[in-house]
mmCIF file of C-alpha atoms in Angstrom:
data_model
loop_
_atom_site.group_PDB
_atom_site.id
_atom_site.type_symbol
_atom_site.label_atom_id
_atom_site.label_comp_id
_atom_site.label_asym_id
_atom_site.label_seq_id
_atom_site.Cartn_x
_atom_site.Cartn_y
_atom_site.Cartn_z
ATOM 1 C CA UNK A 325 0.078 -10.218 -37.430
ATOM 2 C CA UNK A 326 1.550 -10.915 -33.750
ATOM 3 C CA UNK A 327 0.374 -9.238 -31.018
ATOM 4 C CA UNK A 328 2.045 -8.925 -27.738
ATOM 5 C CA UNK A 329 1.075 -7.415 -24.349
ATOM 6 C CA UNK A 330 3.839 -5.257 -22.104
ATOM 7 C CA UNK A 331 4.477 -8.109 -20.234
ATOM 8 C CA UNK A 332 5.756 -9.655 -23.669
ATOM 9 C CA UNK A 333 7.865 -6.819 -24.724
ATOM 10 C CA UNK A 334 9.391 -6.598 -21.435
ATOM 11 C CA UNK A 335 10.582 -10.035 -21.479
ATOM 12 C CA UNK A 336 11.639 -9.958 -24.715
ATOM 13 C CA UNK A 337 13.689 -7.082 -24.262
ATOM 14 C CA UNK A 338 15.367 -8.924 -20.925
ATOM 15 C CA UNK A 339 15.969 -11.914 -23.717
ATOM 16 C CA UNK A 340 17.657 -9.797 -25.791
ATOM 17 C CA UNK A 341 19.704 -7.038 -23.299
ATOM 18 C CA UNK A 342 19.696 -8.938 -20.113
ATOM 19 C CA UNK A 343 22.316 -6.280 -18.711
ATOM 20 C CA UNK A 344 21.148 -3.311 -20.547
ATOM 21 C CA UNK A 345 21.806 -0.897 -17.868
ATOM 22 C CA UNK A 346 25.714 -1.848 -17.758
ATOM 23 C CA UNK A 347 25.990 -2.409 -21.401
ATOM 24 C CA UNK A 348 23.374 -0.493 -23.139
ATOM 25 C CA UNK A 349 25.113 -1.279 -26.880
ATOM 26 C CA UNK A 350 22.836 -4.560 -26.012
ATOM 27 C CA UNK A 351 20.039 -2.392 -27.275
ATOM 28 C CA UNK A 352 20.961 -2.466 -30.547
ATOM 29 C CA UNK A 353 20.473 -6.233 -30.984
ATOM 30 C CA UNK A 354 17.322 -7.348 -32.953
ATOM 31 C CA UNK A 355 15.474 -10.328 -32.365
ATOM 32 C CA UNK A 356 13.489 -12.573 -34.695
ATOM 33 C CA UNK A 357 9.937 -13.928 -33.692
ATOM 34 C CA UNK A 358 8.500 -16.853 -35.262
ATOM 35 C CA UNK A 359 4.835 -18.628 -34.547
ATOM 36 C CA UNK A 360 4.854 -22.561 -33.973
ATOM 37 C CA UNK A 361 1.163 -23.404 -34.508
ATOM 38 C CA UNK A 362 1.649 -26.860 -33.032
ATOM 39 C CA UNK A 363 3.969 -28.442 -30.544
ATOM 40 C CA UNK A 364 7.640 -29.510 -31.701
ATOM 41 C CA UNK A 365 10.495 -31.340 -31.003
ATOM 42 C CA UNK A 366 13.817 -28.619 -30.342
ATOM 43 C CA UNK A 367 17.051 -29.481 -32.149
ATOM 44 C CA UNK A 368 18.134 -30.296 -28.430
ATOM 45 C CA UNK A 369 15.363 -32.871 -28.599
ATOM 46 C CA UNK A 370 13.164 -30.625 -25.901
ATOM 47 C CA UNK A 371 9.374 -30.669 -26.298
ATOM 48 C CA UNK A 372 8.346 -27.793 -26.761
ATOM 49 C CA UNK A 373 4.713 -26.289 -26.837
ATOM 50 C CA UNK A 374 3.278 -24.466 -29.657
ATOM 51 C CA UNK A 375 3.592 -20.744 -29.717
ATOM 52 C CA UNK A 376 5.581 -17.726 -30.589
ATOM 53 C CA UNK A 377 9.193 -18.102 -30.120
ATOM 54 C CA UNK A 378 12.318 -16.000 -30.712
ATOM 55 C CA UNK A 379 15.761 -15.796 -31.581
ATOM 56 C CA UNK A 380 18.553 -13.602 -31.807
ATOM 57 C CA UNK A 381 19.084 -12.804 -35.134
ATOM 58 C CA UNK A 382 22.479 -12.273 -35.536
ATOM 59 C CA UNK A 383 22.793 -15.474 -33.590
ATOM 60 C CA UNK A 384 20.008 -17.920 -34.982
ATOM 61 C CA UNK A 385 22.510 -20.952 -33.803
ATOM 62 C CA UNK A 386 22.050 -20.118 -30.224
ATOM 63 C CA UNK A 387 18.772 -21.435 -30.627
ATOM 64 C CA UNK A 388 14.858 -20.584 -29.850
ATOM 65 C CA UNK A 389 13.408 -18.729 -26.807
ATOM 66 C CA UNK A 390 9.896 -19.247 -25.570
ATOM 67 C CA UNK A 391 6.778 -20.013 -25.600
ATOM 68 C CA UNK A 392 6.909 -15.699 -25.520
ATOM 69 C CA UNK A 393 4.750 -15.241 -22.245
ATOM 70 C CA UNK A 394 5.560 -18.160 -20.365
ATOM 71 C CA UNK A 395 8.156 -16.639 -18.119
ATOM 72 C CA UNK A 396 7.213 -15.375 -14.941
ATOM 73 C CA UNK A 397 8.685 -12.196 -14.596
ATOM 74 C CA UNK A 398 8.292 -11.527 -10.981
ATOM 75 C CA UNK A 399 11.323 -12.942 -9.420
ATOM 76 C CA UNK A 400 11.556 -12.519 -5.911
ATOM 77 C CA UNK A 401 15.138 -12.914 -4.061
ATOM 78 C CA UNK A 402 15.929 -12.728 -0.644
ATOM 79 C CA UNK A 403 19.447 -10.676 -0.619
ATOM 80 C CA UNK A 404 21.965 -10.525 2.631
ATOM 81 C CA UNK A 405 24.410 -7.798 3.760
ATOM 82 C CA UNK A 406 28.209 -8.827 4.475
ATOM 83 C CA UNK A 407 27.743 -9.891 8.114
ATOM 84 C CA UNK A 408 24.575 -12.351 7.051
ATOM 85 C CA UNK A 409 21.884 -9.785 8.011
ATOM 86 C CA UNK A 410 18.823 -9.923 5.796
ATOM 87 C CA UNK A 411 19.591 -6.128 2.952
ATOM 88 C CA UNK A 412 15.643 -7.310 1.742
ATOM 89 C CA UNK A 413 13.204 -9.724 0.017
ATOM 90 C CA UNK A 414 12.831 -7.417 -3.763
ATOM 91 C CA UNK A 415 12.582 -8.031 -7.231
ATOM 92 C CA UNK A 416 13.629 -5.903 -10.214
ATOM 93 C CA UNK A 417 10.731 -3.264 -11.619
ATOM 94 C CA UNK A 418 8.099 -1.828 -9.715
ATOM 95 C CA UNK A 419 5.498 -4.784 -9.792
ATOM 96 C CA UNK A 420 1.844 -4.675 -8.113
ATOM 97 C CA UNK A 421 2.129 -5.151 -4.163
ATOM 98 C CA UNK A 422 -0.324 -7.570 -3.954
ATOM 99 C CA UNK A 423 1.741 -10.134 -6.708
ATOM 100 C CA UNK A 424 5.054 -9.073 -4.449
ATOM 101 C CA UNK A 425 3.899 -9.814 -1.272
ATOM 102 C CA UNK A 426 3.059 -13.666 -2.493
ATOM 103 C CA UNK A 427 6.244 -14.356 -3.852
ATOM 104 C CA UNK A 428 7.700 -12.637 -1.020
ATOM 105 C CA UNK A 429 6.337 -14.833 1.679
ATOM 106 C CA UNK A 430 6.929 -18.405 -0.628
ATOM 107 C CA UNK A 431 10.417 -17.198 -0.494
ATOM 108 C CA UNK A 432 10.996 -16.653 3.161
ATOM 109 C CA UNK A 433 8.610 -19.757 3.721
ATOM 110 C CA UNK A 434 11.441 -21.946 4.051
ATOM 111 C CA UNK A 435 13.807 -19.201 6.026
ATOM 112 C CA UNK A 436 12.901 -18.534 10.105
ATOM 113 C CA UNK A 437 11.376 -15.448 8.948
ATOM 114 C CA UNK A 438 7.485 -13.972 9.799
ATOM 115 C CA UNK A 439 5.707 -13.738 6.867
ATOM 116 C CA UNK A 440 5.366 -10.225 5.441
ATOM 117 C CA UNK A 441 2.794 -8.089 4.831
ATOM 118 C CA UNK A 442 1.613 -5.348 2.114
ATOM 119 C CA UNK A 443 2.465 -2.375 4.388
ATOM 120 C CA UNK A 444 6.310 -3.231 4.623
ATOM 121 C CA UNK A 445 6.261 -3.470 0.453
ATOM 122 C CA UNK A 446 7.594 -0.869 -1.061
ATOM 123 C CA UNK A 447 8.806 0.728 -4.474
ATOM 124 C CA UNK A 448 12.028 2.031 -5.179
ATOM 125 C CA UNK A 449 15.162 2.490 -7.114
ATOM 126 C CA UNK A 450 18.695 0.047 -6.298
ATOM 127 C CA UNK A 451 21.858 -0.118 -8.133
ATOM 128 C CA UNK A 452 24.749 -2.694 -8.379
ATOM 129 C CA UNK A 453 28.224 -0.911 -6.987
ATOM 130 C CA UNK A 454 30.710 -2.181 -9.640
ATOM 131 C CA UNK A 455 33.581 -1.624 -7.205
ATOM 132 C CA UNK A 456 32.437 -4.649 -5.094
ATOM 133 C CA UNK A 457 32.673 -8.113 -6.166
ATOM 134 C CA UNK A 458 29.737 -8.964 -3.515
ATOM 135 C CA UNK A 459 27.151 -7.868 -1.992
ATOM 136 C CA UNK A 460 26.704 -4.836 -4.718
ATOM 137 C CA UNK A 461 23.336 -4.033 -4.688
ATOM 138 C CA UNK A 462 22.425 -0.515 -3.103
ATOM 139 C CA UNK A 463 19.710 1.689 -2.457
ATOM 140 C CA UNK A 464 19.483 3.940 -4.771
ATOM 141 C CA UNK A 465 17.527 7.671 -5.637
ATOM 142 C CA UNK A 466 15.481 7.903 -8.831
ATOM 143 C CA UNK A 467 17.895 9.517 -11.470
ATOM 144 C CA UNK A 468 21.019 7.984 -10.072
ATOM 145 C CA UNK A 469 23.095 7.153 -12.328
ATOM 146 C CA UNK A 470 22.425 3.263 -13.220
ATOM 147 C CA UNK A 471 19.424 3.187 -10.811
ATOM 148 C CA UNK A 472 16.809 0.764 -11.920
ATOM 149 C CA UNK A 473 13.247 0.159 -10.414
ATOM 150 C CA UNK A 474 12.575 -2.387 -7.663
ATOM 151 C CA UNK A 475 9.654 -3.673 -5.543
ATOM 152 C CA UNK A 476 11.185 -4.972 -1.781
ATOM 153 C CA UNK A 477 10.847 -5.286 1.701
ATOM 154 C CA UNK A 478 13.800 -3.901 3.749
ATOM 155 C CA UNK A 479 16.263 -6.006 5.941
ATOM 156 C CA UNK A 480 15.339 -4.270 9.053
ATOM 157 C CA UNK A 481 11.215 -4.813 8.542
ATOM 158 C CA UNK A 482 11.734 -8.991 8.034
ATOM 159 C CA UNK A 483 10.847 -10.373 11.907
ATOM 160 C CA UNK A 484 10.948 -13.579 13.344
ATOM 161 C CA UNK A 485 7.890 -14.864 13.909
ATOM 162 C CA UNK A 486 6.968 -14.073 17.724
ATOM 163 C CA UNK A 487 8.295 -10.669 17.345
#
């Protein structure tokens, strides 16, 4: 029996449809999980800790993904508009504030920004604008078409510290 948590299936299902909102046919792929019991040497010659693991099954070749729950899914990135004006610190899904808001400030710890705070985090919906080779991402509405959850901090709330 395997058991897995959201947090699990979640990454697992970015492992297996990574663009899923653009291509949703990725859907359809299936993916094979296998347990390790003890550490291992990868036919890239990678150590590799013991756990579960997966693969694509159509594509076993491509090799093995894990340890399943290792990955840190909260991936902050600190996005700019055209003329190099901050668009916002956010990270895809709606994720706890609290978890946000330290990711958000390591992130703009090494930019000449303040640090921010829970009550600029907020939740909302962005899309990417195909027509635009860069800087594509937009605000979005829940139920927009290819709208997807996010968890930021808007340009125009990131200060410089002093302000």
């Amino acid at each position: 029996m395997v058991t897995l948590s959201g947090k699990d299936l979640i990454e697992l299902l970015d492992f297996i449809s990574p663009d899923r909102e653009q291509d949703p046919e990725q859907l359809e792929s299936e993916v094979t999980i296998i347990q390790k019991p003890e550490a291992f040497i990868s036919l890239d010659g990678e150590n590799r800790p013991a756990g579960l693991y997966a693969f694509l099954t159509e594509y076993p070749e491509e090799g093995l993904y894990g340890p399943i729950g290792a990955r840190d899914l909260l991936k902050v990135a600190l996005f700019t508009t055209q003329e190099g004006e901050p668009w916002g610190l956010w990270a895809s899904g709606h994720h706890p504030k609290a978890d946000f808001l330290v990711k958000a400030n390591e992130v703009i710890a090494g930019v000449d920004y303040a640090p921010v705070t829970i009550d600029q985090v907020e939740h909302g919906h962005a899309y990417y604008d195909s027509g635009l080779a860069e800087f594509n991402l937009m605000e979005a509405e829940q139920g927009q078409p290819d709208a997807f959850p996010i968890t930021w901090v808007r340009g125009d709330k990131l200060t410089y510290p002093g302000e």
